């Protein structure tokens, strides 16, 4: 699990820390924070765009390495676009390369760029970002609230694992009615945490 200060740290604060890190090695931990925030998200998006686990991990690594290289060279300018747009442009190219290498685009098939249109890639990013915020919200509830861990587990099984209420009741040794009550108790707190994290992570 990521430390709570990483979950609630704003993207702006991370980028500002990276700039300081260019001048002072004491700020090098910001690179770790950036990696922890965006690597899982990039891997998830790449999977949604058709890559297997290994290729998705490679694509995320290449994107982050490219960002580090360009940032250190002074080529990244936030005034010209949000970080997510920069990352997605590079990820889209890496995913297209992976599809080509695996021979999915034959002579008569659409090129990866045609399959991976900007809307498809953006939708994949938003869906994965939503799940990332949901995971972070549940982690924050576990770390900072007195919410019964079992009720959080109920919510997690229902909304992240897609289990039916009856299956969740069996898993958590509860009645179906208790599952519904637990879901209601956690839902409002999860929405509140997601709103807070969404503001922190809005780049």
CSV table of C-alpha atoms in Angstrom, one decimal:
chain,number,residue,atom,x,y,z
A,1,UNK,CA,0.0,0.0,0.0
A,2,UNK,CA,1.1,3.5,-0.7
A,3,UNK,CA,1.7,5.8,2.3
A,4,UNK,CA,-1.2,8.2,2.9
A,5,UNK,CA,0.9,11.3,2.1
A,6,UNK,CA,1.4,9.9,-1.4
A,7,UNK,CA,-2.2,9.1,-1.9
A,8,UNK,CA,-3.3,12.7,-0.9
A,9,UNK,CA,-0.3,14.5,-2.5
A,10,UNK,CA,-1.4,16.7,-5.4
A,11,UNK,CA,0.1,16.1,-8.9
A,12,UNK,CA,1.2,19.7,-8.9
A,13,UNK,CA,3.2,19.2,-5.7
A,14,UNK,CA,4.8,16.1,-7.2
A,15,UNK,CA,5.9,18.0,-10.3
A,16,UNK,CA,7.1,21.0,-8.3
A,17,UNK,CA,9.2,18.5,-6.2
A,18,UNK,CA,10.6,17.0,-9.4
A,19,UNK,CA,11.8,20.5,-10.4
A,20,UNK,CA,13.5,20.9,-7.1
A,21,UNK,CA,15.0,17.4,-7.5
A,22,UNK,CA,16.8,18.6,-10.6
A,23,UNK,CA,18.7,21.0,-8.4
A,24,UNK,CA,18.7,19.1,-5.1
A,25,UNK,CA,19.1,15.3,-4.9
A,26,UNK,CA,17.3,15.4,-1.5
A,27,UNK,CA,14.0,15.7,-3.5
A,28,UNK,CA,14.6,12.5,-5.5
A,29,UNK,CA,11.8,10.8,-3.7
A,30,UNK,CA,9.3,12.7,-5.9
A,31,UNK,CA,10.4,10.4,-8.8
A,32,UNK,CA,9.3,7.5,-6.7
A,33,UNK,CA,5.9,9.1,-6.0
A,34,UNK,CA,5.4,9.9,-9.6
A,35,UNK,CA,6.2,6.3,-10.5
A,36,UNK,CA,3.9,4.8,-7.8
A,37,UNK,CA,1.0,7.0,-9.0
A,38,UNK,CA,1.2,6.6,-12.7
A,39,UNK,CA,2.8,3.2,-13.4
A,40,UNK,CA,-0.2,1.1,-12.3
A,41,UNK,CA,-2.5,3.5,-14.1
A,42,UNK,CA,-0.5,3.3,-17.4
A,43,UNK,CA,-0.3,-0.5,-17.1
A,44,UNK,CA,-4.1,-0.7,-16.6
A,45,UNK,CA,-4.8,1.6,-19.6
A,46,UNK,CA,-2.4,-0.5,-21.8
A,47,UNK,CA,-4.2,-3.6,-20.8
A,48,UNK,CA,-7.5,-2.1,-21.8
A,49,UNK,CA,-6.0,-1.2,-25.2
A,50,UNK,CA,-5.3,-4.9,-25.8
A,51,UNK,CA,-1.8,-5.6,-24.5
A,52,UNK,CA,-0.9,-8.5,-22.3
A,53,UNK,CA,0.6,-8.1,-18.8
A,54,UNK,CA,4.3,-8.1,-20.0
A,55,UNK,CA,3.7,-5.8,-22.9
A,56,UNK,CA,1.6,-3.4,-20.8
A,57,UNK,CA,4.4,-3.3,-18.2
A,58,UNK,CA,7.0,-2.6,-20.9
A,59,UNK,CA,4.9,0.2,-22.4
A,60,UNK,CA,4.4,1.9,-19.0
A,61,UNK,CA,8.2,1.6,-18.3
A,62,UNK,CA,9.0,3.2,-21.7
A,63,UNK,CA,6.5,6.0,-21.2
A,64,UNK,CA,7.8,6.9,-17.7
A,65,UNK,CA,11.4,6.7,-18.9
A,66,UNK,CA,10.6,9.1,-21.8
A,67,UNK,CA,8.9,11.5,-19.3
A,68,UNK,CA,11.9,11.4,-17.0
A,69,UNK,CA,14.3,12.1,-20.0
A,70,UNK,CA,12.2,14.9,-21.4
A,71,UNK,CA,11.6,16.5,-17.9
A,72,UNK,CA,15.3,16.5,-17.1
A,73,UNK,CA,16.0,18.0,-20.5
A,74,UNK,CA,13.5,20.8,-19.8
A,75,UNK,CA,11.1,19.7,-22.7
A,76,UNK,CA,8.0,19.2,-20.5
A,77,UNK,CA,6.0,22.4,-20.2
A,78,UNK,CA,2.7,22.2,-18.2
A,79,UNK,CA,1.5,25.4,-19.8
A,80,UNK,CA,1.3,23.5,-23.1
A,81,UNK,CA,-0.9,20.6,-21.8
A,82,UNK,CA,-1.7,18.5,-18.8
A,83,UNK,CA,0.5,15.7,-17.7
A,84,UNK,CA,-2.2,13.1,-18.6
A,85,UNK,CA,-2.2,14.3,-22.2
A,86,UNK,CA,1.6,14.0,-22.4
A,87,UNK,CA,1.6,10.5,-21.0
A,88,UNK,CA,-1.3,9.4,-23.1
A,89,UNK,CA,0.3,10.5,-26.3
A,90,UNK,CA,3.4,8.5,-25.5
A,91,UNK,CA,1.4,5.5,-24.3
A,92,UNK,CA,-0.7,5.5,-27.5
A,93,UNK,CA,2.5,5.3,-29.6
A,94,UNK,CA,4.0,2.5,-27.4
A,95,UNK,CA,0.8,0.5,-27.5
A,96,UNK,CA,0.7,0.8,-31.3
A,97,UNK,CA,4.3,-0.3,-31.5
A,98,UNK,CA,3.5,-3.4,-29.4
A,99,UNK,CA,0.5,-4.3,-31.7
A,100,UNK,CA,2.8,-4.0,-34.7
A,101,UNK,CA,5.5,-6.2,-33.2
A,102,UNK,CA,2.9,-8.9,-32.4
A,103,UNK,CA,1.8,-8.8,-36.0
A,104,UNK,CA,-1.8,-7.9,-35.3
A,105,UNK,CA,-1.9,-5.3,-38.2
A,106,UNK,CA,-1.8,-7.3,-41.4
A,107,UNK,CA,-1.7,-5.8,-44.9
A,108,UNK,CA,-5.5,-5.4,-45.0
A,109,UNK,CA,-6.1,-4.7,-41.3
A,110,UNK,CA,-6.5,-1.2,-39.9
A,111,UNK,CA,-3.3,0.4,-38.6
A,112,UNK,CA,-3.0,0.6,-34.8
A,113,UNK,CA,-3.4,4.4,-35.0
A,114,UNK,CA,-6.8,3.9,-36.6
A,115,UNK,CA,-7.8,1.4,-33.9
A,116,UNK,CA,-6.3,3.5,-31.0
A,117,UNK,CA,-8.1,6.7,-31.8
A,118,UNK,CA,-7.8,9.5,-29.2
A,119,UNK,CA,-11.4,9.0,-27.9
A,120,UNK,CA,-10.8,5.2,-27.2
A,121,UNK,CA,-7.5,6.0,-25.5
A,122,UNK,CA,-9.0,8.8,-23.4
A,123,UNK,CA,-11.9,6.6,-22.4
A,124,UNK,CA,-9.5,3.8,-21.3
A,125,UNK,CA,-7.6,6.4,-19.2
A,126,UNK,CA,-10.7,7.7,-17.5
A,127,UNK,CA,-12.0,4.3,-16.7
A,128,UNK,CA,-8.7,3.1,-15.3
A,129,UNK,CA,-8.4,6.4,-13.4
A,130,UNK,CA,-11.8,5.9,-11.9
A,131,UNK,CA,-10.8,2.5,-10.6
A,132,UNK,CA,-7.5,3.8,-9.3
A,133,UNK,CA,-9.3,6.5,-7.3
A,134,UNK,CA,-11.7,3.9,-6.0
A,135,UNK,CA,-8.8,1.7,-4.8
A,136,UNK,CA,-7.1,4.8,-3.2
A,137,UNK,CA,-10.4,5.8,-1.5
A,138,UNK,CA,-10.8,2.4,0.0
A,139,UNK,CA,-7.2,2.4,1.1
A,140,UNK,CA,-7.7,5.8,2.7
A,141,UNK,CA,-10.8,4.6,4.6
A,142,UNK,CA,-8.9,1.7,5.9
A,143,UNK,CA,-6.0,3.9,7.1
A,144,UNK,CA,-7.9,7.0,8.4
A,145,UNK,CA,-11.4,6.0,9.5
A,146,UNK,CA,-13.0,3.7,12.0
A,147,UNK,CA,-15.1,2.0,9.4
A,148,UNK,CA,-15.4,-1.7,10.1
A,149,UNK,CA,-12.9,-3.4,7.7
A,150,UNK,CA,-15.5,-6.1,6.9
A,151,UNK,CA,-17.9,-3.5,5.6
A,152,UNK,CA,-15.2,-2.0,3.4
A,153,UNK,CA,-14.5,-5.5,2.1
A,154,UNK,CA,-18.2,-5.9,1.2
A,155,UNK,CA,-18.0,-2.8,-0.9
A,156,UNK,CA,-14.8,-3.9,-2.5
A,157,UNK,CA,-16.2,-7.3,-3.4
A,158,UNK,CA,-19.3,-5.8,-4.9
A,159,UNK,CA,-17.9,-3.0,-6.9
A,160,UNK,CA,-14.3,-4.0,-7.7
A,161,UNK,CA,-14.7,-7.8,-8.0
A,162,UNK,CA,-18.2,-7.8,-9.3
A,163,UNK,CA,-19.5,-10.5,-7.0
A,164,UNK,CA,-23.2,-10.9,-6.5
A,165,UNK,CA,-24.6,-10.0,-3.0
A,166,UNK,CA,-25.2,-13.6,-2.2
A,167,UNK,CA,-21.6,-14.5,-3.0
A,168,UNK,CA,-20.4,-11.6,-0.9
A,169,UNK,CA,-22.6,-12.6,2.0
A,170,UNK,CA,-21.1,-16.1,1.9
A,171,UNK,CA,-17.6,-14.7,1.6
A,172,UNK,CA,-18.0,-12.4,4.6
A,173,UNK,CA,-20.2,-14.6,6.7
A,174,UNK,CA,-23.1,-12.1,6.6
A,175,UNK,CA,-26.7,-12.2,5.5
A,176,UNK,CA,-27.7,-10.6,2.2
A,177,UNK,CA,-29.5,-7.9,4.1
A,178,UNK,CA,-26.4,-7.1,6.1
A,179,UNK,CA,-24.4,-6.9,2.8
A,180,UNK,CA,-26.8,-4.2,1.5
A,181,UNK,CA,-26.6,-2.3,4.8
A,182,UNK,CA,-22.8,-2.5,4.8
A,183,UNK,CA,-22.7,-1.3,1.1
A,184,UNK,CA,-24.9,1.7,2.0
A,185,UNK,CA,-22.7,2.7,5.0
A,186,UNK,CA,-19.5,2.6,2.9
A,187,UNK,CA,-20.8,4.1,-0.3
A,188,UNK,CA,-21.2,7.7,1.0
A,189,UNK,CA,-17.8,7.7,2.6
A,190,UNK,CA,-16.2,6.3,-0.6
A,191,UNK,CA,-17.8,9.0,-2.7
A,192,UNK,CA,-16.5,11.7,-0.3
A,193,UNK,CA,-13.0,10.2,-0.4
A,194,UNK,CA,-13.1,10.0,-4.2
A,195,UNK,CA,-14.1,13.7,-4.5
A,196,UNK,CA,-11.2,14.7,-2.2
A,197,UNK,CA,-8.7,12.5,-4.1
A,198,UNK,CA,-10.0,13.7,-7.5
A,199,UNK,CA,-9.1,17.3,-6.5
A,200,UNK,CA,-5.6,16.2,-5.3
A,201,UNK,CA,-4.9,14.1,-8.5
A,202,UNK,CA,-6.4,16.6,-11.0
A,203,UNK,CA,-3.3,17.5,-13.0
